[in-house]
Tab-separated table of C-alpha atoms and ligand atoms in Angstrom:
chain	number	residue	atom	x	y	z
D	199	MET	CA	-13.590	-28.126	32.414
D	200	SER	CA	-16.724	-26.501	34.410
D	201	PHE	CA	-17.783	-23.073	33.413
D	202	PRO	CA	-16.075	-20.510	35.692
D	203	ILE	CA	-19.324	-18.888	36.619
D	204	ASP	CA	-18.245	-17.235	39.972
D	205	ALA	CA	-15.195	-15.649	38.359
D	206	ILE	CA	-17.298	-14.356	35.538
D	207	ARG	CA	-19.992	-12.891	37.839
D	208	SER	CA	-17.467	-11.291	40.045
D	209	GLN	CA	-16.417	-8.953	36.985
D	210	PHE	CA	-19.865	-7.483	36.663
D	211	PRO	CA	-20.496	-4.715	39.280
D	212	ALA	CA	-24.098	-4.415	38.321
D	213	LEU	CA	-24.854	-7.990	39.482
D	214	TYR	CA	-23.934	-7.045	43.071
D	215	GLU	CA	-24.805	-3.386	43.059
D	216	SER	CA	-28.297	-3.386	41.457
D	217	ARG	CA	-30.608	-3.232	44.555
D	218	GLY	CA	-31.516	-6.926	44.090
D	219	THR	CA	-32.397	-6.763	40.336
D	220	ILE	CA	-32.004	-10.029	38.647
D	221	PHE	CA	-31.106	-9.409	35.060
D	222	PHE	CA	-33.408	-11.298	32.667
D	223	ASP	CA	-33.744	-8.638	30.036
D	224	ASN	CA	-30.475	-9.081	28.518
D	225	ALA	CA	-31.768	-9.179	25.031
D	226	ALA	CA	-32.482	-5.602	25.339
D	227	GLY	CA	-28.926	-4.916	26.462
D	228	ALA	CA	-26.434	-6.756	28.801
D	229	GLN	CA	-24.530	-5.425	31.846
D	230	LEU	CA	-20.924	-4.325	31.620
D	231	PRO	CA	-17.725	-6.034	33.062
D	232	ALA	CA	-15.712	-3.507	35.373
D	233	ARG	CA	-12.908	-3.389	32.758
D	234	VAL	CA	-15.247	-1.951	30.260
D	235	ILE	CA	-16.515	0.804	32.688
D	236	ASP	CA	-12.932	1.627	33.542
D	237	ALA	CA	-12.004	1.895	29.803
D	238	VAL	CA	-14.900	4.348	29.141
D	239	LYS	CA	-13.894	6.518	32.082
D	240	ASP	CA	-10.124	6.322	31.187
D	241	HIS	CA	-10.924	7.548	27.775
D	242	LEU	CA	-13.110	10.398	28.982
D	243	VAL	CA	-10.447	11.571	31.459
D	244	HIS	CA	-7.333	11.174	29.319
D	245	ARG	CA	-8.379	11.693	25.648
D	246	MET	CA	-11.660	13.386	25.262
D	247	VAL	CA	-10.604	15.010	22.084
D	248	GLN	CA	-11.425	14.665	18.238
D	249	ARG	CA	-9.461	12.160	16.298
D	250	GLY	CA	-7.116	13.287	13.298
D	251	GLY	CA	-5.305	15.910	14.972
D	252	PRO	CA	-1.537	16.394	14.981
D	253	TYR	CA	-1.106	15.990	18.816
D	254	THR	CA	-0.533	13.196	21.367
D	255	LEU	CA	-4.254	12.800	22.762
D	256	SER	CA	-5.732	13.005	19.330
D	257	ARG	CA	-3.234	10.259	17.948
D	258	GLU	CA	-4.298	8.106	20.867
D	259	VAL	CA	-7.920	8.347	19.856
D	260	ASP	CA	-6.978	7.325	16.269
D	261	ASP	CA	-5.150	4.405	17.931
D	262	VAL	CA	-8.132	3.386	20.035
D	263	ILE	CA	-10.343	3.314	16.936
D	264	GLU	CA	-7.820	1.112	14.997
D	265	ARG	CA	-7.410	-1.205	18.009
D	266	ALA	CA	-11.103	-1.538	18.168
D	267	ARG	CA	-11.418	-2.406	14.502
D	268	ALA	CA	-8.712	-5.091	15.004
D	269	ALA	CA	-10.497	-6.421	18.051
D	270	VAL	CA	-13.842	-6.658	16.322
D	271	ALA	CA	-12.211	-8.328	13.359
D	272	ASP	CA	-10.881	-10.961	15.853
D	273	LEU	CA	-14.327	-11.308	17.400
D	274	VAL	CA	-16.101	-12.058	14.024
D	275	ASN	CA	-13.019	-13.521	12.186
D	276	ALA	CA	-13.080	-10.852	9.610
D	277	PRO	CA	-9.985	-11.053	7.290
D	278	ASP	CA	-9.473	-7.264	7.253
D	279	PRO	CA	-10.271	-4.706	10.070
D	280	ASN	CA	-11.392	-2.302	7.343
D	281	GLU	CA	-14.456	-4.436	6.934
D	282	ILE	CA	-15.640	-3.286	10.259
D	283	VAL	CA	-17.770	-0.005	10.370
D	284	PHE	CA	-18.581	1.646	13.649
D	285	GLY	CA	-21.930	3.413	14.107
D	286	LEU	CA	-24.971	4.192	16.391
D	287	ASN	CA	-26.668	0.858	16.489
D	288	GLY	CA	-27.606	-2.303	14.602
D	289	THR	CA	-30.542	-0.713	12.683
D	290	SER	CA	-28.649	2.237	11.431
D	291	PHE	CA	-26.098	-0.247	9.634
D	292	MET	CA	-29.071	-2.057	8.176
D	293	ARG	CA	-30.575	1.164	6.818
D	294	LEU	CA	-27.195	2.344	5.628
D	295	VAL	CA	-26.777	-0.854	3.648
D	296	SER	CA	-30.472	-0.992	2.346
D	297	GLN	CA	-30.296	2.663	1.179
D	298	THR	CA	-26.966	2.106	-0.829
D	299	ILE	CA	-28.385	-1.040	-2.377
D	300	ALA	CA	-31.451	0.904	-3.548
D	301	GLU	CA	-29.068	3.186	-5.335
D	302	GLN	CA	-28.077	0.265	-7.486
D	303	ARG	CA	-31.457	-1.042	-8.649
D	304	GLY	CA	-31.117	-3.264	-11.603
D	305	ALA	CA	-32.391	-6.639	-12.908
D	306	ARG	CA	-32.157	-8.163	-9.591
D	307	ASN	CA	-34.737	-6.074	-7.716
D	308	GLU	CA	-36.235	-8.610	-5.231
D	309	ILE	CA	-35.447	-8.763	-1.532
D	310	ILE	CA	-36.375	-11.727	0.773
D	311	VAL	CA	-37.185	-10.940	4.400
D	312	THR	CA	-38.376	-13.399	7.069
D	313	GLU	CA	-41.305	-13.813	9.456
D	314	LEU	CA	-38.776	-14.472	12.416
D	315	ASP	CA	-36.951	-11.284	12.164
D	316	HIS	CA	-36.820	-8.219	14.405
D	317	GLU	CA	-38.845	-5.531	12.569
D	318	ALA	CA	-35.675	-3.435	11.957
D	319	ASN	CA	-34.371	-6.057	9.486
D	320	ILE	CA	-37.762	-6.186	7.725
D	321	SER	CA	-38.828	-2.584	7.544
D	322	VAL	CA	-35.547	-1.148	6.195
D	323	TRP	CA	-36.091	-3.468	3.174
D	324	LEU	CA	-39.843	-2.999	2.901
D	325	ASP	CA	-38.938	0.652	2.554
D	326	LEU	CA	-37.289	-0.119	-0.828
D	327	GLN	CA	-40.748	-1.054	-2.206
D	328	LYS	CA	-41.156	2.661	-3.049
D	329	ARG	CA	-37.768	2.534	-5.012
D	330	GLY	CA	-39.170	-0.183	-7.273
D	331	PHE	CA	-37.970	-3.263	-5.295
D	332	THR	CA	-40.293	-6.234	-4.560
D	333	VAL	CA	-40.065	-7.745	-1.067
D	334	ARG	CA	-41.007	-11.444	-0.472
D	335	PHE	CA	-41.554	-13.005	3.059
D	336	TRP	CA	-39.819	-16.266	3.885
D	337	PRO	CA	-42.585	-17.778	6.151
D	338	LEU	CA	-42.186	-19.519	9.399
D	339	ALA	CA	-42.152	-23.384	9.029
D	340	ASP	CA	-45.709	-24.726	9.861
D	341	GLY	CA	-46.337	-21.500	12.135
D	342	ASN	CA	-43.562	-22.733	14.360
D	343	PRO	CA	-40.838	-19.924	15.303
D	344	ARG	CA	-38.358	-21.654	12.947
D	345	LEU	CA	-37.127	-21.064	9.351
D	346	ASP	CA	-36.829	-24.017	7.010
D	347	LEU	CA	-34.691	-23.826	3.901
D	348	LYS	CA	-37.212	-25.739	1.841
D	349	ASP	CA	-39.509	-22.616	2.194
D	350	LEU	CA	-36.722	-20.236	0.929
D	351	ALA	CA	-35.948	-22.254	-2.238
D	352	PRO	CA	-39.063	-21.298	-4.139
D	353	LEU	CA	-38.522	-17.565	-3.345
D	354	LEU	CA	-34.960	-17.481	-4.738
D	355	SER	CA	-34.613	-16.546	-8.485
D	356	ASP	CA	-32.349	-14.626	-10.893
D	357	LYS	CA	-34.292	-11.633	-9.664
D	358	THR	CA	-33.081	-12.020	-5.972
D	359	ARG	CA	-30.788	-9.222	-4.946
D	360	LEU	CA	-30.377	-10.086	-1.201
D	361	VAL	CA	-31.743	-12.295	1.634
D	362	ALA	CA	-32.144	-10.445	4.836
D	363	VAL	CA	-32.304	-12.868	7.887
D	364	THR	CA	-31.529	-12.959	11.520
D	365	TRP	CA	-29.058	-15.294	13.084
D	366	ALA	CA	-31.266	-15.686	16.118
D	367	SER	CA	-34.607	-14.438	16.950
D	368	ASN	CA	-34.601	-11.815	19.804
D	369	ALA	CA	-38.174	-12.910	20.769
D	370	THR	CA	-37.987	-16.771	20.788
D	371	GLY	CA	-34.262	-17.400	20.822
D	372	SER	CA	-34.622	-19.679	17.681
D	373	LEU	CA	-31.309	-20.079	15.718
D	374	VAL	CA	-30.990	-19.883	11.883
D	375	ASP	CA	-28.349	-21.781	9.975
D	376	VAL	CA	-26.995	-18.621	8.225
D	377	ALA	CA	-24.242	-20.681	6.392
D	378	ALA	CA	-26.915	-22.788	4.738
D	379	VAL	CA	-28.896	-19.632	3.801
D	380	ALA	CA	-25.616	-18.117	2.326
D	381	ASP	CA	-25.116	-21.235	0.213
D	382	ALA	CA	-28.629	-21.254	-1.053
D	383	ALA	CA	-28.692	-17.518	-1.817
D	384	HIS	CA	-25.251	-17.433	-3.446
D	385	ALA	CA	-26.264	-20.477	-5.681
D	386	ALA	CA	-29.141	-18.062	-7.035
D	387	GLY	CA	-26.578	-15.206	-7.455
D	388	ALA	CA	-27.965	-13.173	-4.480
D	389	GLU	CA	-26.266	-11.860	-1.335
D	390	VAL	CA	-27.180	-12.318	2.304
D	391	PHE	CA	-27.483	-9.654	5.001
D	392	VAL	CA	-27.505	-11.128	8.508
D	393	ASP	CA	-28.900	-9.671	11.679
D	394	ALA	CA	-26.569	-10.783	14.291
D	395	VAL	CA	-27.833	-8.364	16.950
D	396	HIS	CA	-29.252	-11.100	19.196
D	397	TYR	CA	-26.859	-13.930	18.296
D	398	LEU	CA	-23.635	-12.007	19.152
D	399	PRO	CA	-23.535	-12.666	22.865
D	400	HIS	CA	-24.544	-16.233	22.701
D	401	GLY	CA	-22.110	-18.069	20.196
D	402	PRO	CA	-19.140	-18.002	18.012
D	403	ILE	CA	-19.023	-15.869	14.873
D	404	ASP	CA	-16.866	-16.643	11.826
D	405	VAL	CA	-17.856	-14.607	9.010
D	406	GLN	CA	-15.492	-16.295	6.705
D	407	ASN	CA	-16.816	-19.770	7.409
D	408	THR	CA	-20.421	-18.813	7.200
D	409	GLY	CA	-19.880	-17.163	3.711
D	410	ILE	CA	-22.374	-14.365	4.559
D	411	ASP	CA	-22.034	-10.963	2.931
D	412	TYR	CA	-23.085	-8.362	5.483
D	413	MET	CA	-23.833	-8.464	9.199
D	414	ALA	CA	-25.207	-5.937	11.699
D	415	CYS	CA	-24.385	-6.160	15.428
D	416	SER	CA	-25.231	-4.070	18.554
D	417	SER	CA	-22.214	-3.887	20.856
D	418	TYR	CA	-24.495	-3.176	23.889
D	419	LYS	CA	-26.180	-6.627	23.666
D	420	ALA	CA	-22.526	-8.008	24.079
D	421	PHE	CA	-21.227	-6.543	27.265
D	422	ALA	CA	-20.043	-3.206	25.690
D	423	PRO	CA	-21.587	0.394	25.802
D	424	HIS	CA	-24.317	1.528	23.684
D	425	MET	CA	-23.126	1.538	20.018
D	426	GLY	CA	-23.343	-0.788	16.995
D	427	PHE	CA	-21.118	-1.987	14.335
D	428	GLY	CA	-21.492	-3.536	10.893
D	429	TRP	CA	-19.277	-5.826	8.966
D	430	GLY	CA	-19.267	-6.511	5.134
D	431	ARG	CA	-17.045	-8.332	2.804
D	432	LYS	CA	-14.604	-5.578	1.586
D	433	GLN	CA	-15.536	-6.024	-2.045
D	434	CYS	CA	-19.271	-5.732	-1.298
D	435	LEU	CA	-18.795	-2.621	0.874
D	436	ASP	CA	-16.511	-0.837	-1.534
D	437	GLY	CA	-18.877	-1.601	-4.317
D	438	LEU	CA	-21.771	0.285	-2.461
D	439	PRO	CA	-22.384	3.861	-3.529
D	440	ALA	CA	-22.587	5.339	0.090
D	441	PHE	CA	-23.243	9.032	0.735
D	442	ARG	CA	-20.053	10.748	1.826
D	443	GLU	CA	-18.451	14.129	1.759
D	444	TYR	CA	-16.409	14.352	-1.616
D	445	PHE	CA	-12.993	14.368	0.143
D	446	ILE	CA	-13.690	11.271	2.120
D	447	PRO	CA	-12.075	8.214	0.421
D	448	ASP	CA	-14.605	6.064	-1.548
D	449	VAL	CA	-13.580	2.937	0.465
D	450	ALA	CA	-14.769	1.118	3.604
D	451	PRO	CA	-15.035	1.754	6.313
D	452	TYR	CA	-14.536	5.600	6.050
D	453	LYS	CA	-17.267	6.114	3.477
D	454	PHE	CA	-19.742	4.637	5.998
D	455	GLU	CA	-18.618	6.267	9.094
D	456	ILE	CA	-19.831	9.821	8.366
D	457	GLY	CA	-19.444	12.356	11.110
D	458	THR	CA	-18.293	11.730	14.671
D	459	TYR	CA	-19.204	8.751	16.751
D	460	VAL	CA	-18.836	7.862	20.367
D	461	TYR	CA	-15.083	7.175	20.819
D	462	GLU	CA	-15.409	6.440	24.657
D	463	ASN	CA	-17.822	3.523	23.714
D	464	VAL	CA	-15.463	2.360	21.186
D	465	ALA	CA	-12.709	2.234	23.945
D	466	GLY	CA	-15.316	0.257	26.054
D	467	LEU	CA	-15.892	-2.041	23.136
D	468	VAL	CA	-12.213	-2.943	22.985
D	469	ALA	CA	-12.373	-3.954	26.734
D	470	ALA	CA	-15.492	-6.043	26.188
D	471	ILE	CA	-13.681	-7.995	23.624
D	472	GLU	CA	-10.684	-8.306	25.965
D	473	TYR	CA	-13.063	-9.655	28.502
D	474	LEU	CA	-14.440	-12.350	26.103
D	475	GLU	CA	-10.822	-13.290	25.325
D	476	SER	CA	-10.030	-13.691	29.155
D	477	VAL	CA	-13.094	-15.925	29.367
D	478	GLY	CA	-11.503	-18.038	26.637
D	479	ARG	CA	-8.312	-18.131	28.608
D	480	MET	CA	-10.126	-19.181	31.904
D	481	CYS	CA	-11.802	-21.937	30.009
D	482	GLY	CA	-8.364	-23.239	28.888
D	483	ALA	CA	-7.747	-21.639	25.493
D	484	ASP	CA	-4.431	-21.300	23.935
D	485	GLY	CA	-3.613	-19.529	20.631
D	486	ASP	CA	-4.477	-15.968	19.312
D	487	ARG	CA	-7.085	-13.668	20.367
D	488	HIS	CA	-9.717	-14.929	17.907
D	489	GLN	CA	-9.143	-18.532	19.017
D	490	ALA	CA	-9.390	-17.668	22.677
D	491	ILE	CA	-12.705	-15.643	21.866
D	492	HIS	CA	-13.937	-18.509	19.771
D	493	HIS	CA	-13.253	-20.853	22.718
D	494	ALA	CA	-15.012	-18.512	25.144
D	495	MET	CA	-18.107	-18.384	22.966
D	496	GLN	CA	-18.218	-22.172	22.548
D	497	ALA	CA	-18.077	-22.533	26.455
D	498	ILE	CA	-20.673	-19.778	26.691
D	499	ARG	CA	-22.985	-21.575	24.375
D	500	SER	CA	-22.653	-24.952	26.124
D	501	TYR	CA	-23.292	-23.383	29.530
D	502	GLU	CA	-26.251	-21.447	28.264
D	503	MET	CA	-27.649	-24.735	26.729
D	504	THR	CA	-27.835	-25.954	30.340
D	505	LEU	CA	-29.614	-22.771	31.283
D	506	SER	CA	-32.125	-23.181	28.444
D	507	ASP	CA	-32.780	-26.833	29.514
D	508	HIS	CA	-33.304	-25.757	33.240
D	509	MET	CA	-35.700	-22.963	32.371
D	510	LEU	CA	-37.738	-24.932	29.909
D	511	ARG	CA	-38.148	-27.786	32.288
D	512	GLY	CA	-39.430	-25.371	34.956
D	513	LEU	CA	-41.833	-23.495	32.763
D	514	GLU	CA	-43.331	-26.790	31.451
D	515	LYS	CA	-44.289	-27.598	35.046
D	516	ILE	CA	-46.375	-24.482	35.379
D	517	PRO	CA	-49.669	-25.772	33.994
D	518	SER	CA	-51.104	-22.494	32.685
D	519	VAL	CA	-47.876	-21.341	30.926
D	520	ARG	CA	-47.347	-21.789	27.184
D	521	VAL	CA	-43.836	-21.523	25.818
D	522	TYR	CA	-43.428	-20.103	22.193
D	523	GLY	CA	-40.034	-21.392	21.188
D	524	LEU	CA	-38.051	-24.507	20.210
D	525	ARG	CA	-37.660	-27.194	22.821
D	526	LYS	CA	-34.120	-28.295	21.994
D	527	PRO	CA	-31.430	-26.215	23.771
D	528	SER	CA	-29.088	-26.581	20.782
D	529	ASP	CA	-31.761	-24.938	18.628
D	530	ARG	CA	-32.027	-21.720	20.548
D	531	THR	CA	-30.441	-19.145	22.736
D	532	PRO	CA	-31.597	-18.881	26.424
D	533	THR	CA	-34.324	-16.397	25.444
D	534	PHE	CA	-37.785	-17.513	26.421
D	535	CYS	CA	-41.144	-16.120	25.010
D	536	PHE	CA	-44.183	-17.296	27.013
D	537	ALA	CA	-47.586	-16.413	28.090
D	538	PHE	CA	-50.044	-17.484	30.833
D	539	GLU	CA	-53.669	-18.731	29.897
D	540	GLY	CA	-55.833	-15.888	31.249
D	541	ILE	CA	-53.336	-13.584	32.880
D	542	PRO	CA	-52.218	-10.668	30.649
D	543	PRO	CA	-48.278	-10.414	30.133
D	544	ALA	CA	-48.491	-6.915	31.521
D	545	VAL	CA	-49.868	-8.180	34.941
D	546	VAL	CA	-47.239	-10.863	35.154
D	547	CYS	CA	-44.347	-8.448	34.418
D	548	GLU	CA	-45.509	-5.881	36.832
D	549	LYS	CA	-45.679	-8.492	39.549
D	550	MET	CA	-42.180	-9.959	38.545
D	551	GLY	CA	-40.795	-6.452	38.311
D	552	GLY	CA	-41.969	-5.766	41.826
D	553	ARG	CA	-40.071	-8.824	42.977
D	554	GLY	CA	-36.753	-7.765	41.356
D	555	TYR	CA	-36.931	-9.688	38.082
D	556	ALA	CA	-36.126	-7.549	35.071
D	557	ILE	CA	-38.206	-8.892	32.237
D	558	ARG	CA	-40.411	-7.398	29.566
D	559	TYR	CA	-43.467	-7.957	27.365
D	560	GLY	CA	-45.130	-6.943	24.319
D	561	HIS	CA	-44.548	-7.591	20.708
D	562	LEU	CA	-40.774	-7.458	21.364
D	563	TYR	CA	-40.262	-5.491	18.050
D	564	CYS	CA	-41.422	-8.634	16.282
D	565	PRO	CA	-45.150	-7.893	15.705
D	566	ARG	CA	-45.324	-10.038	12.560
D	567	LEU	CA	-43.817	-13.163	14.390
D	568	ILE	CA	-46.008	-12.549	17.416
D	569	LYS	CA	-49.190	-12.502	15.200
D	570	ARG	CA	-47.901	-15.594	13.259
D	571	LEU	CA	-47.599	-17.276	16.895
D	572	GLY	CA	-51.340	-16.754	17.241
D	573	LEU	CA	-50.787	-13.924	19.785
D	574	SER	CA	-52.050	-10.456	19.684
D	575	GLU	CA	-49.576	-7.546	18.621
D	576	ASP	CA	-51.092	-5.239	21.331
D	577	ILE	CA	-50.862	-7.804	24.279
D	578	GLY	CA	-47.869	-9.711	23.034
D	579	ALA	CA	-45.942	-12.060	25.185
D	580	ILE	CA	-43.536	-12.337	28.241
D	581	ARG	CA	-39.937	-12.411	27.527
D	582	ALA	CA	-37.139	-13.543	29.895
D	583	SER	CA	-33.645	-13.453	28.275
D	584	LEU	CA	-30.549	-14.752	29.899
D	585	VAL	CA	-26.875	-14.627	29.160
D	586	HIS	CA	-23.849	-16.477	30.438
D	587	TYR	CA	-23.644	-14.471	33.800
D	588	ASN	CA	-27.018	-15.814	34.759
D	589	THR	CA	-27.258	-18.940	36.798
D	590	LYS	CA	-29.648	-21.965	37.602
D	591	ASP	CA	-30.214	-20.484	41.043
D	592	GLU	CA	-31.598	-17.364	39.463
D	593	ILE	CA	-33.831	-19.349	37.305
D	594	ASP	CA	-35.176	-21.338	40.362
D	595	GLY	CA	-36.030	-18.137	42.147
D	596	PHE	CA	-37.612	-16.864	38.964
D	597	LEU	CA	-39.772	-19.976	38.485
D	598	GLU	CA	-40.921	-19.840	42.110
D	599	ALA	CA	-41.814	-16.183	42.008
D	600	LEU	CA	-43.701	-16.881	38.620
D	601	SER	CA	-45.693	-19.722	40.104
D	602	SER	CA	-46.650	-17.916	43.485
N	829	PLP	C1	-32.518	-9.275	16.570
N	829	PLP	C2	-32.420	-7.611	16.747
N	829	PLP	N1	-32.268	-6.990	15.625
N	829	PLP	C3	-32.165	-5.622	15.673
N	829	PLP	C4	-32.289	-4.856	16.858
N	829	PLP	C5	-32.243	-3.479	16.739
N	829	PLP	O1	-30.911	-3.159	17.334
N	829	PLP	P1	-30.518	-1.596	17.609
N	829	PLP	O2	-31.412	-0.964	18.728
N	829	PLP	O3	-28.977	-1.712	18.033
N	829	PLP	O4	-30.631	-0.878	16.325
N	829	PLP	C6	-32.615	-5.589	17.931
N	829	PLP	C7	-32.778	-4.879	19.353
N	829	PLP	O5	-33.193	-5.373	20.260
N	829	PLP	C8	-32.527	-7.006	17.928
N	829	PLP	O6	-32.735	-7.765	19.101
């Protein structure tokens, strides 16, 4: 079955009402289906009240939150909706888990971070050095934007508390086999914290199959409004000594969700997950919501591989362009990091911005990776990041504008 790209695009008002903008900056945040925008508005009009009150509208807010937990549990195949923690963004969940782990320092006081990661999933762990932890870096394989398990093995020991690793690089799109990382870490008695912020809109997630322990996600990269959520295995979350007011139960998710968060965005998140389910149904899925979403994400992944191949072939034809990323579409997301010989990324992005192409440049919040790739942190590289509503026609226009 072919990918229903027209039916998909028609659901995103921004693609038609954005004054000619072509959205190739999706790794910084994706556009919203109309149903998500409607759900946010519906919440604001009909139940803009605090949860936990003994009246109808407040009970409806409670219901939205519980429906969202169940929807996210289906999105990532969590066995228990109470393993889903809502919050501000991906980084705040990383920080929350790192701080509570710091409270528990014992014989296992080493953390492994990687050279491929976004700085968020490095710096929250580096910060634990001042609490007596040692942080070790899992290096890139031969200077390529890729992690090799053989380079992880010598770092693991009976001192390792946790491996913090990304599922996909937001700079180069490189994928990591997080299930294999979990196997290696668990064999050494350590836990795994996965940054799935970049991966979430690009492929299926099954936290039970991968065997990971914690995962951070940003909803706004996955067709929902600005907010984030975390997932952790219930026994891991319940075991962490989180800060909470004394009358809040000492169990997940409540002990991690201090204060009020943005309920209208939680309502939007439910609609975004329903959108993904509908993509699965359009692509022929039967079965329950998790199965339909899984089907959608597999179809999205296959379609995005064709986009990757098309973009890489085009970029390879521009003689002064160097791509920093893996060549095989199956090893990556459609996120392209590249630079022109002799033309600063800032100049290229200004020119492309003027032609309607939303792209960005710089260290892409991965300054360590950028330096290891032989680039300067200050100048950085260009990033074009696509998702499943982008097309080969948009890529063709982009390549033409880039070359002229
Ligand atoms: C891979 C990755 N990790 C972490 C983050 C930080 O996410 P947030 O802004 O939701 O805290 C980003 C944001 O771009 C990202 O791409």
